[in-house]
PDB file of C-alpha atoms in Angstrom:
ATOM      1  CA  MET A  20      24.272 -11.465  10.353  1.00 68.00           C
ATOM      2  CA  ASP A  21      24.336  -9.006   7.487  1.00 82.00           C
ATOM      3  CA  ILE A  22      22.197  -5.803   7.387  1.00 86.00           C
ATOM      4  CA  LYS A  23      19.757  -7.280   4.760  1.00 91.00           C
ATOM      5  CA  SER A  24      19.222 -10.282   7.049  1.00 91.00           C
ATOM      6  CA  GLN A  25      18.623  -8.122  10.318  1.00 90.00           C
ATOM      7  CA  ILE A  26      16.180  -5.827   8.481  1.00 94.00           C
ATOM      8  CA  GLY A  27      14.300  -8.878   7.133  1.00 96.00           C
ATOM      9  CA  ARG A  28      14.204 -10.309  10.483  1.00 94.00           C
ATOM     10  CA  ARG A  29      12.640  -6.993  11.980  1.00 94.00           C
ATOM     11  CA  ILE A  30      10.068  -6.849   9.236  1.00 97.00           C
ATOM     12  CA  ARG A  31       8.907 -10.210  10.027  1.00 97.00           C
ATOM     13  CA  GLU A  32       8.757  -9.728  13.645  1.00 96.00           C
ATOM     14  CA  GLU A  33       6.793  -6.378  13.245  1.00 96.00           C
ATOM     15  CA  ARG A  34       4.382  -8.047  10.597  1.00 97.00           C
ATOM     16  CA  LYS A  35       3.648 -10.905  12.991  1.00 97.00           C
ATOM     17  CA  ASN A  36       3.068  -8.190  15.947  1.00 96.00           C
ATOM     18  CA  LYS A  37       0.410  -6.879  13.584  1.00 97.00           C
ATOM     19  CA  ASN A  38      -0.892 -10.229  12.940  1.00 98.00           C
ATOM     20  CA  LYS A  39      -0.583  -9.671   9.128  1.00 98.00           C
ATOM     21  CA  THR A  40       0.284 -12.027   6.389  1.00 98.00           C
ATOM     22  CA  GLN A  41       3.075 -11.358   3.763  1.00 98.00           C
ATOM     23  CA  THR A  42       0.196 -11.012   1.352  1.00 98.00           C
ATOM     24  CA  GLN A  43      -1.723  -8.311   3.649  1.00 98.00           C
ATOM     25  CA  LEU A  44       1.503  -6.327   4.234  1.00 98.00           C
ATOM     26  CA  SER A  45       2.327  -6.350   0.241  1.00 98.00           C
ATOM     27  CA  GLU A  46      -1.080  -4.996  -0.297  1.00 97.00           C
ATOM     28  CA  ILE A  47      -0.650  -2.248   2.386  1.00 95.00           C
ATOM     29  CA  LEU A  48       2.752  -1.427   0.617  1.00 96.00           C
ATOM     30  CA  ASN A  49       1.616  -1.744  -3.041  1.00 96.00           C
ATOM     31  CA  THR A  50       4.097  -4.445  -3.619  1.00 97.00           C
ATOM     32  CA  THR A  51       4.077  -8.215  -4.109  1.00 98.00           C
ATOM     33  CA  GLN A  52       4.229 -10.974  -1.519  1.00 98.00           C
ATOM     34  CA  ASP A  53       7.392 -12.299  -3.196  1.00 98.00           C
ATOM     35  CA  THR A  54       9.002  -9.024  -2.459  1.00 98.00           C
ATOM     36  CA  ILE A  55       8.140  -9.193   1.379  1.00 98.00           C
ATOM     37  CA  SER A  56       9.163 -12.853   1.303  1.00 98.00           C
ATOM     38  CA  LEU A  57      12.654 -12.078  -0.123  1.00 98.00           C
ATOM     39  CA  TRP A  58      12.875  -9.057   2.399  1.00 97.00           C
ATOM     40  CA  GLU A  59      12.200 -11.248   5.137  1.00 97.00           C
ATOM     41  CA  LYS A  60      14.655 -14.015   3.937  1.00 96.00           C
ATOM     42  CA  GLY A  61      17.377 -11.333   3.642  1.00 94.00           C
ATOM     43  CA  LYS A  62      17.708 -11.902  -0.037  1.00 96.00           C
ATOM     44  CA  SER A  63      16.914  -8.234  -0.726  1.00 96.00           C
ATOM     45  CA  ALA A  64      16.187  -5.213   1.141  1.00 95.00           C
ATOM     46  CA  PRO A  65      13.441  -2.577   0.761  1.00 97.00           C
ATOM     47  CA  ASN A  66      14.224   0.658  -0.823  1.00 96.00           C
ATOM     48  CA  ILE A  67      14.218   3.993   1.262  1.00 95.00           C
ATOM     49  CA  GLU A  68      10.475   4.807   0.304  1.00 96.00           C
ATOM     50  CA  ASP A  69       9.369   1.274   1.513  1.00 97.00           C
ATOM     51  CA  ILE A  70      11.496   1.581   4.651  1.00 97.00           C
ATOM     52  CA  ILE A  71       9.719   4.849   5.460  1.00 96.00           C
ATOM     53  CA  LYS A  72       6.461   3.205   4.684  1.00 97.00           C
ATOM     54  CA  LEU A  73       7.494   0.184   6.953  1.00 97.00           C
ATOM     55  CA  ALA A  74       8.577   2.330  10.056  1.00 97.00           C
ATOM     56  CA  GLU A  75       5.300   4.504   9.708  1.00 97.00           C
ATOM     57  CA  TYR A  76       2.877   1.457   9.358  1.00 97.00           C
ATOM     58  CA  PHE A  77       4.833  -0.341  12.260  1.00 97.00           C
ATOM     59  CA  ASP A  78       4.937   2.677  14.100  1.00 97.00           C
ATOM     60  CA  ILE A  79       8.671   2.553  14.854  1.00 95.00           C
ATOM     61  CA  THR A  80      11.533   4.712  13.871  1.00 92.00           C
ATOM     62  CA  ILE A  81      13.727   4.020  10.621  1.00 93.00           C
ATOM     63  CA  GLU A  82      16.595   3.561  13.044  1.00 89.00           C
ATOM     64  CA  GLU A  83      14.640   0.696  14.980  1.00 90.00           C
ATOM     65  CA  LEU A  84      13.657  -0.907  11.576  1.00 93.00           C
ATOM     66  CA  ILE A  85      17.141  -0.961  10.244  1.00 90.00           C
ATOM     67  CA  GLY A  86      18.792  -1.472  13.440  1.00 83.00           C
ATOM     68  CA  ILE A  87      21.139   1.386  13.975  1.00 81.00           C
ATOM     69  CA  GLU A  88      21.955   3.755  16.893  1.00 78.00           C
ATOM     70  CA  LYS A  89      24.518   6.311  17.803  1.00 77.00           C
ATOM     71  CA  ASN A  90      27.131   5.356  20.290  1.00 79.00           C
ATOM     72  CA  THR A  91      28.622   7.467  22.807  1.00 82.00           C
ATOM     73  CA  ASN A  92      31.708   8.247  20.363  1.00 83.00           C
ATOM     74  CA  GLY A  93      29.091   9.799  17.966  1.00 78.00           C
ATOM     75  CA  LYS A  94      29.391   6.623  15.353  1.00 80.00           C
ATOM     76  CA  TYR A  95      26.509   4.732  14.313  1.00 76.00           C
ATOM     77  CA  ASN A  96      26.539   1.146  15.465  1.00 73.00           C
ATOM     78  CA  ILE A  97      24.876  -1.089  13.024  1.00 69.00           C
ATOM     79  CA  TYR A  98      24.544  -4.867  14.114  1.00 56.00           C
ATOM     80  CA  ASN A  99      28.027  -5.004  15.744  1.00 48.00           C
ATOM     81  CA  ASN A 100      29.593  -2.792  13.110  1.00 48.00           C
ATOM     82  CA  VAL A 101      30.298   0.856  13.171  1.00 42.00           C
ATOM     83  CA  VAL A 102      29.731   3.446  10.429  1.00 42.00           C
ATOM     84  CA  ASN A 103      32.560   5.976  10.369  1.00 43.00           C
ATOM     85  CA  GLU A 104      31.001   9.372   9.817  1.00 43.00           C
ATOM     86  CA  ASN A 105      33.992  10.705   8.066  1.00 41.00           C
ATOM     87  CA  HIS A 106      33.260  10.950   4.453  1.00 38.00           C
ATOM     88  CA  GLY A 107      30.484   8.464   4.710  1.00 43.00           C
ATOM     89  CA  SER A 108      32.930   5.431   4.850  1.00 39.00           C
ATOM     90  CA  ILE A 109      31.868   2.319   6.609  1.00 41.00           C
ATOM     91  CA  ALA A 110      34.609   0.748   9.099  1.00 41.00           C
ATOM     92  CA  TYR A 111      33.342  -2.630  10.498  1.00 40.00           C
ATOM     93  CA  SER A 112      34.627  -3.753  14.073  1.00 40.00           C
ATOM     94  CA  GLN A 113      33.092  -5.834  16.630  1.00 39.00           C
ATOM     95  CA  LYS A 114      31.266  -4.480  19.619  1.00 40.00           C
TER      96      LYS A 114
END
């Protein structure tokens, strides 16, 4: 699953946990229902400002929203992939 799809799945889960429709969430974020739908389908992803708004609204961390965590090697795990902190490059590997 790619990052956009994973973020979209998480947005959908959190929206449903709050018992909100896509239209209601779009009004809270000052965007459109179509935009929320595209995010949830993984066809696009929210920009950083919207990621911050979503995390605040859902009362979760940005890391939880986008699905990253630092592993014991000091690298970030992203959905079975690892971000290499050297020069900001991304190296993908299976967990």
